[in-house]
């Protein structure tokens, strides 16, 4: 009986394992190998260079600019998105003196906030490129309409403003999804806890800090991991929106864009693979640290 069950499990899992090895693990292995070569994309012309590509990364000023920009995005995008998502979800659920009663039309608000998720990131980038247009864009037009024409800027042409403008688009496109995610987490909190906080005289901020936030911590942790991965990417938005792309003066350069340019413009596939491997380990480190910190907090609370 046990042998038959074992054969059934092996037969059921083997195809999935084979597909995983062929289409997931094998490309990773090829990327790791190519990162140790000077392959130019032409078959048969790869020479083993060892860690030379990785040593070269440390002296590549444009790549270091990309690392700096990705680091800024890694801090700002998840924090801003999670803060806005939690705020909106709380406002939709915590209704003043009636505990967790929500507000009228909360479902409609969720649909409106979620709408950017229905658009691909490329479409979002194209739309915001028109919004940021310095001549006839919506943002500068709105500033002129309210008498603030002196604040009109070339939002994507100014090195000091280009990266914040890109990050604002990433936050705008993501916050609706995480608002819905946090709303679902808040729905899972027993209503009695909110009622008890209300009876104890807790206000809205105290209720959020003492009841809501601790009980949605796991969801916030998962959101941070996904947003961190998105912040370490940023390729599509930068590629579509910015001048250069990656400009001006490397102000919006990201690792994914440097990888793409080196591979498909300069034919340095080995060097680009080294960038990809570095990005892989940075993303893996982020996920491991975030998950381990959440596990440590749970152990301390228990």
Coordinates of C-alpha atoms in Angstrom, one line a residue:
X1 CA 0.0 0.0 0.0
X2 CA 2.8 2.4 1.0
X3 CA 4.8 1.5 -2.2
X4 CA 1.8 2.3 -4.3
X5 CA 1.3 5.6 -2.6
X6 CA 5.0 6.4 -3.1
X7 CA 4.8 5.6 -6.8
X8 CA 1.8 7.8 -7.1
X9 CA 3.5 10.8 -5.4
X10 CA 6.6 10.4 -7.5
X11 CA 4.6 10.2 -10.7
X12 CA 2.6 13.3 -9.7
X13 CA 5.6 15.4 -8.7
X14 CA 8.2 14.3 -11.3
X15 CA 6.8 16.3 -14.2
X16 CA 6.5 19.5 -12.2
X17 CA 10.1 19.0 -10.8
X18 CA 11.4 18.4 -14.3
X19 CA 9.7 21.5 -15.6
X20 CA 11.0 23.5 -12.7
X21 CA 14.6 22.4 -13.3
X22 CA 14.4 23.1 -17.0
X23 CA 12.6 26.4 -17.0
X24 CA 13.7 27.9 -13.6
X25 CA 16.9 26.4 -12.2
X26 CA 18.6 25.9 -15.5
X27 CA 18.3 29.6 -16.6
X28 CA 19.7 30.6 -13.2
X29 CA 22.6 28.2 -13.6
X30 CA 23.3 29.5 -17.1
X31 CA 23.2 33.1 -15.9
X32 CA 25.7 32.3 -13.1
X33 CA 28.0 30.6 -15.6
X34 CA 27.8 33.5 -18.2
X35 CA 28.6 36.0 -15.4
X36 CA 32.1 34.3 -15.3
X37 CA 32.7 34.8 -19.0
X38 CA 33.1 37.6 -21.5
X39 CA 30.4 36.2 -23.8
X40 CA 29.2 38.8 -26.4
X41 CA 26.1 37.0 -27.5
X42 CA 27.7 35.2 -30.4
X43 CA 27.7 31.4 -30.0
X44 CA 31.2 29.9 -29.3
X45 CA 32.9 33.1 -28.3
X46 CA 32.8 32.9 -24.5
X47 CA 36.0 33.0 -22.6
X48 CA 36.2 32.3 -18.9
X49 CA 37.3 35.4 -17.0
X50 CA 36.4 34.3 -13.4
X51 CA 35.5 37.1 -11.1
X52 CA 36.7 39.7 -13.5
X53 CA 33.2 40.9 -14.3
X54 CA 32.3 41.3 -10.6
X55 CA 35.5 43.2 -10.0
X56 CA 34.6 45.5 -12.9
X57 CA 31.3 46.4 -11.3
X58 CA 33.0 48.2 -8.4
X59 CA 34.7 50.6 -10.9
X60 CA 31.7 51.2 -13.1
X61 CA 30.5 54.7 -12.1
X62 CA 27.2 54.3 -14.0
X63 CA 26.5 51.0 -12.3
X64 CA 27.3 52.6 -8.9
X65 CA 24.8 55.4 -9.7
X66 CA 22.2 52.7 -10.5
X67 CA 22.9 51.0 -7.1
X68 CA 22.5 54.3 -5.3
X69 CA 19.3 55.1 -7.1
X70 CA 17.9 51.6 -6.4
X71 CA 18.9 52.0 -2.7
X72 CA 17.0 55.2 -2.5
X73 CA 14.0 53.6 -4.2
X74 CA 14.2 50.6 -1.8
X75 CA 13.8 52.9 1.1
X76 CA 11.2 55.4 -0.2
X77 CA 8.9 53.4 -2.4
X78 CA 8.0 50.6 0.1
X79 CA 7.7 53.1 3.0
X80 CA 5.5 55.5 1.1
X81 CA 3.3 52.8 -0.4
X82 CA 2.8 50.9 2.8
X83 CA 2.1 54.1 4.8
X84 CA -0.5 55.3 2.2
X85 CA -2.0 51.9 1.8
X86 CA -2.5 51.5 5.6
X87 CA -3.9 55.0 6.0
X88 CA -6.4 54.5 3.2
X89 CA -7.4 51.0 4.4
X90 CA -7.8 52.3 8.0
X91 CA -9.9 55.3 6.9
X92 CA -12.2 52.9 5.0
X93 CA -12.7 50.6 7.9
X94 CA -12.4 52.6 11.2
X95 CA -15.5 54.8 11.4
X96 CA -15.0 57.3 14.2
X97 CA -17.0 56.4 17.2
X98 CA -18.7 53.3 15.8
X99 CA -15.6 51.0 16.0
X100 CA -14.7 49.1 12.8
X101 CA -17.8 50.0 10.9
X102 CA -16.3 51.4 7.7
X103 CA -17.6 54.4 5.8
X104 CA -20.4 54.7 3.3
X105 CA -19.3 53.7 -0.2
X106 CA -16.1 51.9 0.9
X107 CA -16.4 49.4 -1.9
X108 CA -16.5 52.1 -4.5
X109 CA -13.4 53.8 -3.1
X110 CA -11.6 50.5 -3.2
X111 CA -12.4 50.1 -6.9
X112 CA -11.2 53.6 -7.7
X113 CA -8.0 53.2 -5.8
X114 CA -7.4 49.7 -7.4
X115 CA -7.9 51.0 -10.9
X116 CA -4.2 51.6 -11.7
X117 CA -3.7 47.8 -11.2
X118 CA -5.8 47.2 -14.3
X119 CA -3.2 49.0 -16.4
X120 CA 0.2 47.6 -17.4
X121 CA 3.2 49.4 -15.9
X122 CA 4.2 50.5 -19.4
X123 CA 0.8 52.2 -20.0
X124 CA 1.1 53.9 -16.6
X125 CA 4.5 55.2 -17.5
X126 CA 3.3 56.6 -20.8
X127 CA 0.4 58.3 -19.1
X128 CA 2.6 59.9 -16.5
X129 CA 5.1 61.0 -19.1
X130 CA 2.3 63.2 -20.5
X131 CA 1.4 64.4 -17.0
X132 CA 5.0 65.5 -16.4
X133 CA 5.3 67.1 -19.9
X134 CA 6.9 70.6 -19.1
X135 CA 5.0 72.4 -21.9
X136 CA 1.5 71.1 -21.9
X137 CA 1.5 68.5 -19.2
X138 CA -1.4 68.1 -16.7
X139 CA 0.8 68.8 -13.6
X140 CA 2.3 72.1 -14.8
X141 CA -1.1 73.1 -16.3
X142 CA -2.7 72.6 -12.9
X143 CA 0.0 74.7 -11.2
X144 CA -0.5 77.5 -13.7
X145 CA -4.3 77.3 -13.3
X146 CA -4.1 77.9 -9.6
X147 CA -1.6 80.8 -9.9
X148 CA 1.5 78.7 -9.1
X149 CA 3.1 78.9 -12.5
X150 CA 6.4 79.8 -11.0
X151 CA 6.5 76.2 -9.5
X152 CA 6.2 74.6 -12.9
X153 CA 9.2 72.4 -13.6
X154 CA 10.8 70.1 -16.2
X155 CA 10.0 67.2 -13.8
X156 CA 11.9 64.5 -15.8
X157 CA 14.6 66.8 -17.1
X158 CA 15.8 68.1 -13.7
X159 CA 18.4 65.7 -12.1
X160 CA 17.1 66.7 -8.6
X161 CA 13.4 65.9 -9.5
X162 CA 13.6 63.1 -12.0
X163 CA 14.0 60.2 -9.5
X164 CA 11.3 61.5 -7.1
X165 CA 9.0 61.8 -10.1
X166 CA 9.6 58.2 -11.1
X167 CA 9.2 57.0 -7.5
X168 CA 5.9 58.9 -7.3
X169 CA 4.6 56.9 -10.3
X170 CA 5.6 53.6 -8.7
X171 CA 3.8 54.6 -5.5
X172 CA 0.7 55.7 -7.4
X173 CA 0.5 52.6 -9.4
X174 CA 1.0 50.3 -6.4
X175 CA -0.9 51.9 -3.5
X176 CA -4.4 50.7 -4.6
X177 CA -3.4 47.0 -4.5
X178 CA -1.8 47.2 -1.1
X179 CA -4.8 49.2 0.2
X180 CA -7.1 46.3 -0.8
X181 CA -4.6 43.9 0.7
X182 CA -4.5 45.7 4.0
X183 CA -8.3 46.1 3.9
X184 CA -8.6 42.3 3.7
X185 CA -6.2 41.9 6.7
X186 CA -8.2 44.5 8.7
X187 CA -11.4 42.6 7.9
X188 CA -9.9 39.5 9.5
X189 CA -9.4 41.3 12.9
X190 CA -12.2 40.4 15.3
X191 CA -14.6 43.3 15.7
X192 CA -14.7 42.8 19.5
X193 CA -11.1 44.1 19.7
X194 CA -12.2 47.4 18.2
X195 CA -15.2 47.6 20.4
X196 CA -13.0 47.0 23.5
X197 CA -10.6 49.7 22.4
X198 CA -13.6 52.1 22.0
X199 CA -14.9 51.2 25.4
X200 CA -11.4 52.0 26.9
X201 CA -11.6 55.4 25.3
X202 CA -9.0 54.9 22.6
X203 CA -9.1 57.3 19.8
X204 CA -8.5 56.6 16.1
X205 CA -4.7 56.9 16.2
X206 CA -4.4 54.8 19.4
X207 CA -6.7 52.1 18.0
X208 CA -4.6 51.9 14.8
X209 CA -1.3 51.8 16.8
X210 CA -2.4 49.3 19.5
X211 CA -4.9 47.1 17.6
X212 CA -4.7 47.4 13.8
X213 CA -1.0 47.7 13.2
X214 CA 0.2 44.7 15.4
X215 CA -2.4 42.4 13.9
X216 CA -1.6 43.3 10.2
X217 CA 2.2 43.1 10.8
X218 CA 2.6 39.9 8.8
X219 CA 0.7 41.4 5.8
X220 CA 2.9 44.5 6.0
X221 CA 6.0 42.3 6.0
X222 CA 4.9 40.5 2.9
X223 CA 4.1 43.8 1.3
X224 CA 7.5 45.2 2.1
X225 CA 9.2 42.2 0.4
X226 CA 7.2 42.6 -2.8
X227 CA 7.6 46.3 -2.9
X228 CA 11.3 46.0 -2.2
X229 CA 11.6 43.7 -5.2
X230 CA 9.7 46.2 -7.4
X231 CA 12.0 49.0 -6.1
X232 CA 15.1 47.0 -7.0
X233 CA 13.7 46.7 -10.5
X234 CA 12.1 49.9 -11.8
X235 CA 13.3 49.1 -15.3
X236 CA 10.0 49.5 -17.2
X237 CA 9.1 52.9 -15.7
X238 CA 12.6 54.3 -16.2
X239 CA 12.9 52.9 -19.7
X240 CA 9.7 54.5 -20.9
X241 CA 9.5 57.8 -18.9
X242 CA 13.0 59.2 -18.6
X243 CA 15.3 61.0 -21.0
X244 CA 18.3 58.9 -22.1
X245 CA 16.8 56.7 -20.7
X246 CA 18.4 56.7 -17.2
X247 CA 19.0 60.4 -17.3
X248 CA 19.5 63.2 -16.9
X249 CA 23.1 62.6 -15.9
X250 CA 22.3 59.1 -14.6
X251 CA 19.8 60.5 -12.1
X252 CA 17.3 57.7 -12.8
X253 CA 19.7 55.0 -13.8
X254 CA 18.7 51.6 -12.3
X255 CA 20.5 48.2 -12.3
X256 CA 17.9 46.6 -14.6
X257 CA 18.5 49.4 -17.2
X258 CA 22.3 49.1 -17.0
X259 CA 21.9 45.3 -17.4
X260 CA 19.7 45.8 -20.5
X261 CA 22.0 48.4 -22.1
X262 CA 25.1 46.3 -21.6
X263 CA 23.5 43.2 -23.0
X264 CA 21.5 44.4 -25.9
X265 CA 23.2 47.7 -26.9
X266 CA 26.9 46.9 -26.2
X267 CA 26.8 43.1 -26.5
X268 CA 28.4 42.5 -23.1
X269 CA 26.3 39.6 -22.1
X270 CA 28.8 38.2 -19.6
X271 CA 29.1 41.6 -17.9
X272 CA 25.3 42.0 -17.9
X273 CA 24.9 38.6 -16.4
X274 CA 27.2 39.6 -13.6
X275 CA 24.8 42.6 -12.9
X276 CA 21.9 40.2 -13.0
X277 CA 23.5 37.9 -10.5
X278 CA 24.3 40.8 -8.2
X279 CA 20.7 42.0 -8.4
X280 CA 19.5 38.4 -7.7
X281 CA 21.6 38.2 -4.5
X282 CA 20.5 41.7 -3.4
X283 CA 16.8 40.7 -3.9
X284 CA 17.4 37.4 -2.1
X285 CA 19.1 39.1 0.8
X286 CA 16.3 41.6 1.1
X287 CA 13.6 38.8 1.3
X288 CA 15.6 36.7 3.8
X289 CA 16.2 39.7 6.1
X290 CA 12.6 40.8 6.0
X291 CA 11.2 37.3 6.6
X292 CA 13.7 36.6 9.4
X293 CA 13.0 39.9 11.1
X294 CA 9.3 39.1 11.1
X295 CA 9.9 35.6 12.5
X296 CA 12.1 37.1 15.3
X297 CA 9.4 39.5 16.2
X298 CA 6.8 36.7 16.4
X299 CA 9.1 34.6 18.6
X300 CA 9.7 37.5 21.0
X301 CA 5.9 38.2 21.2
X302 CA 5.2 34.5 21.9

